Amino acid sequence: MITGKARVAGVIGWPVGHSRSPRLHGFWLARHGIDGAYVPLAVAPEALERALAALPALGLAGVNVTVPHKEHALARMDALTERARRIGAVNTILCQSDGRLLGDNTDGFGFLENLRQRRPDWRAGHGPAVVLGAGGAARAVCASLLEAGCPALTLVNRDQGRARALAEALAAWSPVPITLATWDEAPRVLGGAALLVNTTSLGMVGQPPLDLDLRGLAPSALVTDIVYAPLETPLLARARALGLATVDGLGMLLHQGRPGFEAWFGVAPEVDDALRAAVLAEP
Ligand code: ATR
């Protein structure tokens, strides 16, 4: 039950019907008995600018931003956090009391917090990382790994120009060496990796499986996927069959929501098994 004093936040996307964020924030609102609401906001690309301008006018506390608006929203912010600037995209907007919009990006935070929660002994500084993909998700994952002390990075991507552009963007602020590899070269670059991350859509329901020979990975390597549908992707299943440690991608989604929820509703929420079950529940 909400009152006339309820704080209101939401998620802007197009389409937005697939978003799990209303379920995620709705779970936390109910658990903490907060007088607040978190709603899906279907905003077409041509309406993004007007929709963002209207957020303070409507008195919203803020919004999450999802596909396809994350990069375009960045240009419409009055201020940006350093991590949003580095990632080049915004996934969390805070409406400030003076009506200005502060753009943040919590995707990299969510990625790291998921690994830290599921593998408490894991450290970014343990060794080089191999990141599969060079899209928007890869930008967030790579930036967070470099900030957390990862000593070397290899990017594997089909479109090498896109991988080069990402490597150059990261090199603008990080001294960490970054190398590029093709998919054919990928099995050989796994040898020195402490962490393997899939940020491509391969392995997701309805997409081709990610077919990569993992036998070159060290037994101590950790394998993680940002795809969470299915929860155990073909990549994670293969890693597990080899006896490697794995972390699924659901937690990244859950943890990326924490900073926004705390800013909008004033409570630091937790990620646990009950939340995982609620967010995974059908439909
Ligand atoms: P996101 O924002 O979720 O990262 P994206 O920016 O569209 O989405 O990036 C998708 C990633 O998956 C890219 O790295 C893409 O590779 P290209 O840059 O070469 O396109 C990768 N990807 C998607 N489908 C792929 C496929 N069939 N084979 C190889 N890579 C694929």
Coordinates of C-alpha atoms and ligand atoms in Angstrom, one line a residue:
M1 CA 0.0 0.0 0.0
I2 CA 1.4 3.4 -0.9
T3 CA 0.3 6.8 0.3
G4 CA 0.3 10.3 -1.3
K5 CA 3.7 10.8 0.2
A6 CA 5.3 7.8 -1.7
R7 CA 8.7 8.2 -3.3
V8 CA 8.5 7.2 -6.9
A9 CA 11.3 5.8 -9.1
G10 CA 11.3 3.5 -12.2
V11 CA 13.1 2.2 -15.2
I12 CA 13.2 3.8 -18.7
G13 CA 13.6 1.4 -21.6
W14 CA 12.2 0.5 -25.0
P15 CA 10.7 -2.0 -24.9
V16 CA 10.7 -2.2 -21.1
G17 CA 8.4 -5.2 -20.6
H18 CA 11.3 -7.6 -20.3
S19 CA 13.0 -5.6 -17.5
R20 CA 13.4 -7.5 -14.2
S21 CA 14.1 -4.2 -12.3
P22 CA 10.4 -3.6 -11.2
R23 CA 10.4 -7.0 -9.6
L24 CA 13.8 -6.4 -8.0
H25 CA 13.0 -3.0 -6.5
G26 CA 9.4 -4.1 -5.7
F27 CA 10.8 -7.0 -3.6
W28 CA 13.0 -4.6 -1.7
L29 CA 10.2 -2.0 -1.2
A30 CA 7.9 -4.7 0.2
R31 CA 10.7 -6.3 2.4
H32 CA 11.5 -3.0 4.0
G33 CA 7.9 -1.7 4.2
I34 CA 8.8 1.4 2.3
D35 CA 6.2 3.9 1.2
G36 CA 7.4 4.0 -2.4
A37 CA 6.8 2.7 -5.9
Y38 CA 9.1 1.6 -8.8
V39 CA 7.4 1.5 -12.2
P40 CA 8.3 0.5 -15.7
L41 CA 8.4 3.5 -18.0
A42 CA 8.2 2.7 -21.8
V43 CA 10.0 5.5 -23.4
A44 CA 10.6 5.5 -27.2
P45 CA 14.0 6.7 -28.4
E46 CA 12.5 9.9 -29.9
A47 CA 10.8 10.7 -26.6
L48 CA 13.9 10.2 -24.4
E49 CA 15.0 13.8 -24.1
R50 CA 11.5 15.0 -23.1
A51 CA 11.1 12.1 -20.7
L52 CA 14.3 12.9 -18.9
A53 CA 13.5 16.6 -18.7
A54 CA 10.2 15.7 -17.1
L55 CA 11.6 13.5 -14.3
P56 CA 12.3 16.4 -11.9
A57 CA 9.0 18.2 -12.9
L58 CA 7.1 15.0 -12.0
G59 CA 8.9 14.8 -8.7
L60 CA 10.5 11.4 -9.3
A61 CA 13.4 10.4 -7.1
G62 CA 15.2 9.0 -10.1
V63 CA 15.2 6.1 -12.7
N64 CA 17.2 3.3 -14.0
V65 CA 18.0 3.4 -17.7
T66 CA 18.1 0.3 -19.8
V67 CA 18.4 -0.7 -23.5
P68 CA 18.6 1.2 -25.8
H69 CA 19.0 4.5 -23.9
K70 CA 22.1 4.1 -21.7
E71 CA 24.5 6.0 -24.0
H72 CA 22.1 8.6 -25.2
A73 CA 21.0 9.4 -21.6
L74 CA 24.6 10.3 -20.7
A75 CA 24.6 13.3 -23.0
R76 CA 21.4 14.6 -21.3
M77 CA 22.8 14.6 -17.7
D78 CA 23.6 17.8 -15.8
A79 CA 26.4 16.0 -13.9
L80 CA 28.1 12.6 -14.1
T81 CA 29.9 10.3 -11.7
E82 CA 33.4 9.4 -12.7
R83 CA 32.5 5.8 -13.3
A84 CA 29.6 6.8 -15.6
R85 CA 32.0 9.0 -17.6
R86 CA 34.5 6.2 -17.8
I87 CA 32.0 3.6 -18.9
G88 CA 30.4 6.1 -21.4
A89 CA 26.8 5.2 -20.4
V90 CA 24.3 5.9 -17.6
N91 CA 22.1 3.2 -16.0
T92 CA 21.1 5.1 -12.8
I93 CA 19.8 8.7 -12.6
L94 CA 19.3 10.6 -9.4
C95 CA 17.0 13.6 -9.5
Q96 CA 18.6 16.1 -7.2
S97 CA 16.7 18.6 -5.0
D98 CA 17.7 21.5 -7.3
G99 CA 16.2 19.7 -10.3
R100 CA 19.5 18.6 -11.8
L101 CA 20.0 15.1 -13.1
L102 CA 23.0 13.2 -11.9
G103 CA 24.0 10.2 -14.1
D104 CA 25.7 7.2 -12.6
N105 CA 26.6 3.8 -13.9
T106 CA 26.4 0.9 -11.4
D107 CA 26.8 -2.0 -13.9
G108 CA 30.6 -2.4 -13.1
F109 CA 29.8 -2.1 -9.4
G110 CA 27.2 -4.8 -9.7
F111 CA 29.6 -7.0 -11.6
L112 CA 32.3 -6.8 -8.9
E113 CA 29.9 -7.0 -6.0
N114 CA 28.5 -10.3 -7.4
L115 CA 32.0 -11.8 -7.7
R116 CA 32.8 -10.6 -4.2
Q117 CA 29.7 -12.0 -2.7
R118 CA 29.8 -15.4 -4.4
R119 CA 33.6 -15.8 -4.2
P120 CA 34.8 -13.9 -1.1
D121 CA 38.4 -14.9 -1.7
W122 CA 38.4 -13.5 -5.3
R123 CA 40.5 -10.3 -5.9
A124 CA 40.8 -8.4 -9.2
G125 CA 44.5 -8.2 -8.5
H126 CA 45.0 -12.0 -8.6
G127 CA 45.9 -11.9 -12.3
P128 CA 45.0 -11.1 -15.8
A129 CA 41.4 -11.2 -17.1
V130 CA 40.1 -12.3 -20.4
V131 CA 36.9 -10.5 -21.4
L132 CA 34.7 -11.9 -24.2
G133 CA 32.9 -9.1 -26.0
A134 CA 33.4 -5.3 -26.5
G135 CA 29.9 -3.9 -26.3
G136 CA 28.2 -1.8 -23.6
A137 CA 28.4 -4.5 -21.0
A138 CA 32.1 -5.1 -21.7
R139 CA 32.8 -1.4 -21.1
A140 CA 31.3 -1.6 -17.6
V141 CA 33.0 -4.9 -16.8
C142 CA 36.4 -3.8 -18.1
A143 CA 36.3 -0.4 -16.4
S144 CA 35.4 -1.9 -13.0
L145 CA 38.1 -4.6 -13.3
L146 CA 40.8 -2.0 -14.1
E147 CA 39.6 0.2 -11.2
A148 CA 39.8 -2.7 -8.9
G149 CA 43.4 -3.5 -9.7
C150 CA 43.3 -6.1 -12.5
P151 CA 46.9 -6.2 -13.8
A152 CA 46.3 -7.0 -17.4
L153 CA 43.3 -7.4 -19.8
T154 CA 42.7 -9.3 -23.0
L155 CA 39.6 -8.4 -25.1
V156 CA 38.2 -11.1 -27.4
N157 CA 35.7 -9.8 -30.0
R158 CA 34.4 -10.6 -33.4
D159 CA 34.5 -6.9 -34.5
Q160 CA 38.2 -6.0 -33.9
G161 CA 37.6 -2.3 -34.6
R162 CA 35.1 -2.2 -31.7
A163 CA 37.5 -4.0 -29.4
R164 CA 40.3 -1.5 -30.4
A165 CA 38.0 1.4 -29.7
L166 CA 37.2 0.0 -26.2
A167 CA 40.9 -0.6 -25.5
E168 CA 41.7 3.0 -26.5
A169 CA 38.9 4.4 -24.3
L170 CA 40.2 2.4 -21.3
A171 CA 43.9 3.3 -22.0
A172 CA 42.9 7.0 -21.8
W173 CA 42.7 6.7 -18.0
S174 CA 44.3 3.3 -17.1
P175 CA 47.9 2.3 -17.5
V176 CA 47.0 -1.4 -17.4
P177 CA 48.2 -3.3 -20.6
I178 CA 45.3 -4.3 -22.8
T179 CA 45.7 -6.8 -25.7
L180 CA 43.2 -7.8 -28.4
A181 CA 42.5 -11.3 -29.6
T182 CA 40.2 -12.9 -32.2
W183 CA 37.9 -15.8 -31.3
D184 CA 40.3 -18.2 -33.1
E185 CA 43.1 -17.0 -30.8
A186 CA 40.9 -17.1 -27.7
P187 CA 41.8 -20.7 -26.5
R188 CA 45.5 -19.8 -26.4
V189 CA 45.1 -16.5 -24.5
L190 CA 43.2 -18.3 -21.7
G191 CA 46.4 -19.8 -20.3
G192 CA 47.5 -16.8 -18.2
A193 CA 44.0 -15.8 -17.1
A194 CA 42.8 -15.7 -13.5
L195 CA 39.3 -14.6 -14.6
L196 CA 37.3 -15.3 -17.7
V197 CA 34.2 -13.1 -18.3
N198 CA 31.5 -13.5 -21.0
T199 CA 29.9 -10.2 -21.8
T200 CA 28.5 -11.2 -25.2
S201 CA 24.9 -12.3 -25.7
L202 CA 26.2 -15.8 -26.8
G203 CA 24.7 -18.5 -24.6
M204 CA 21.5 -16.5 -23.8
V205 CA 18.1 -18.1 -24.4
G206 CA 17.5 -17.8 -28.2
Q207 CA 21.1 -17.0 -29.0
P208 CA 23.8 -19.3 -30.3
P209 CA 25.8 -21.1 -27.5
L210 CA 29.3 -19.8 -26.6
D211 CA 31.5 -22.5 -28.0
L212 CA 35.0 -21.9 -26.5
D213 CA 37.6 -24.6 -25.5
L214 CA 38.4 -23.8 -21.9
R215 CA 41.0 -26.5 -21.4
G216 CA 43.8 -23.9 -21.5
L217 CA 42.5 -22.2 -18.3
A218 CA 44.5 -22.7 -15.1
P219 CA 42.7 -24.8 -12.5
S220 CA 42.5 -21.7 -10.2
A221 CA 40.7 -19.6 -12.8
L222 CA 37.3 -18.2 -12.1
V223 CA 34.7 -18.2 -14.9
T224 CA 31.7 -15.9 -14.9
D225 CA 29.0 -14.9 -17.3
I226 CA 26.8 -11.8 -17.4
V227 CA 24.1 -13.8 -19.1
Y228 CA 21.6 -15.1 -16.5
A229 CA 18.9 -16.7 -18.7
P230 CA 19.7 -19.5 -18.5
L231 CA 21.3 -19.3 -15.0
E232 CA 23.8 -21.9 -16.0
T233 CA 25.0 -20.9 -19.5
P234 CA 26.8 -23.4 -21.8
L235 CA 30.0 -21.6 -20.9
L236 CA 29.5 -22.0 -17.1
A237 CA 28.4 -25.7 -17.6
R238 CA 31.6 -26.4 -19.5
A239 CA 33.7 -24.6 -16.9
R240 CA 32.0 -26.6 -14.1
A241 CA 32.6 -29.9 -15.9
L242 CA 36.3 -29.0 -15.9
G243 CA 36.2 -28.4 -12.2
L244 CA 36.6 -24.7 -12.4
A245 CA 34.9 -22.2 -10.1
T246 CA 32.0 -20.4 -11.7
V247 CA 29.7 -17.4 -10.8
D248 CA 26.4 -16.9 -12.7
G249 CA 25.2 -13.5 -14.0
L250 CA 22.1 -12.9 -12.0
G251 CA 23.9 -11.3 -9.1
M252 CA 25.2 -8.5 -11.3
L253 CA 21.7 -7.5 -12.1
L254 CA 20.7 -7.6 -8.4
H255 CA 23.8 -5.7 -7.1
Q256 CA 23.7 -3.0 -9.8
G257 CA 20.3 -2.0 -8.4
R258 CA 21.6 -1.3 -4.8
P259 CA 23.0 2.2 -5.2
G260 CA 19.9 3.5 -6.9
F261 CA 17.5 2.0 -4.4
E262 CA 19.5 3.4 -1.5
A263 CA 19.6 6.9 -3.0
W264 CA 15.9 6.9 -3.9
F265 CA 14.4 5.2 -0.9
G266 CA 16.9 5.7 1.8
V267 CA 17.6 2.1 2.7
A268 CA 20.6 0.0 1.8
P269 CA 19.1 -3.2 0.4
E270 CA 20.7 -6.7 0.5
V271 CA 21.1 -9.4 -2.1
D272 CA 20.2 -12.9 -0.9
D273 CA 18.6 -16.2 -2.0
A274 CA 15.0 -14.9 -1.4
L275 CA 15.7 -12.0 -3.7
R276 CA 17.2 -14.3 -6.4
A277 CA 14.1 -16.6 -6.3
A278 CA 11.7 -13.6 -6.5
V279 CA 13.5 -12.1 -9.5
L280 CA 13.7 -15.5 -11.3
A281 CA 10.1 -16.4 -10.6
E282 CA 7.9 -16.8 -13.7
P283 CA 6.3 -15.0 -15.5
Ligands
ATR1 P1 25.7 -5.1 -24.6 O1 25.3 -3.7 -24.4 O2 24.7 -6.0 -23.9 O3 27.1 -5.5 -24.4 P2 26.1 -5.0 -27.5 O4 26.7 -3.6 -27.3 O5 25.2 -5.2 -28.6 O6 25.3 -5.4 -26.2 O7 27.3 -6.0 -27.5 C1 27.1 -7.4 -27.8 C2 28.4 -8.2 -27.8 O8 28.1 -9.5 -28.1 C3 29.5 -7.7 -28.8 O9 30.7 -7.9 -28.2 C4 29.2 -8.6 -30.0 O10 30.3 -8.7 -30.8 P3 30.6 -7.7 -32.0 O11 31.1 -6.4 -31.4 O12 31.6 -8.4 -32.8 O13 29.3 -7.5 -32.7 C5 28.9 -9.9 -29.3 N1 28.1 -10.8 -30.1 C6 26.8 -10.8 -30.3 N2 26.4 -11.8 -31.1 C7 27.6 -12.4 -31.4 C8 27.9 -13.6 -32.3 N3 26.9 -14.2 -32.9 N4 29.2 -14.0 -32.4 C9 30.1 -13.3 -31.7 N5 29.9 -12.2 -30.9 C10 28.7 -11.8 -30.8

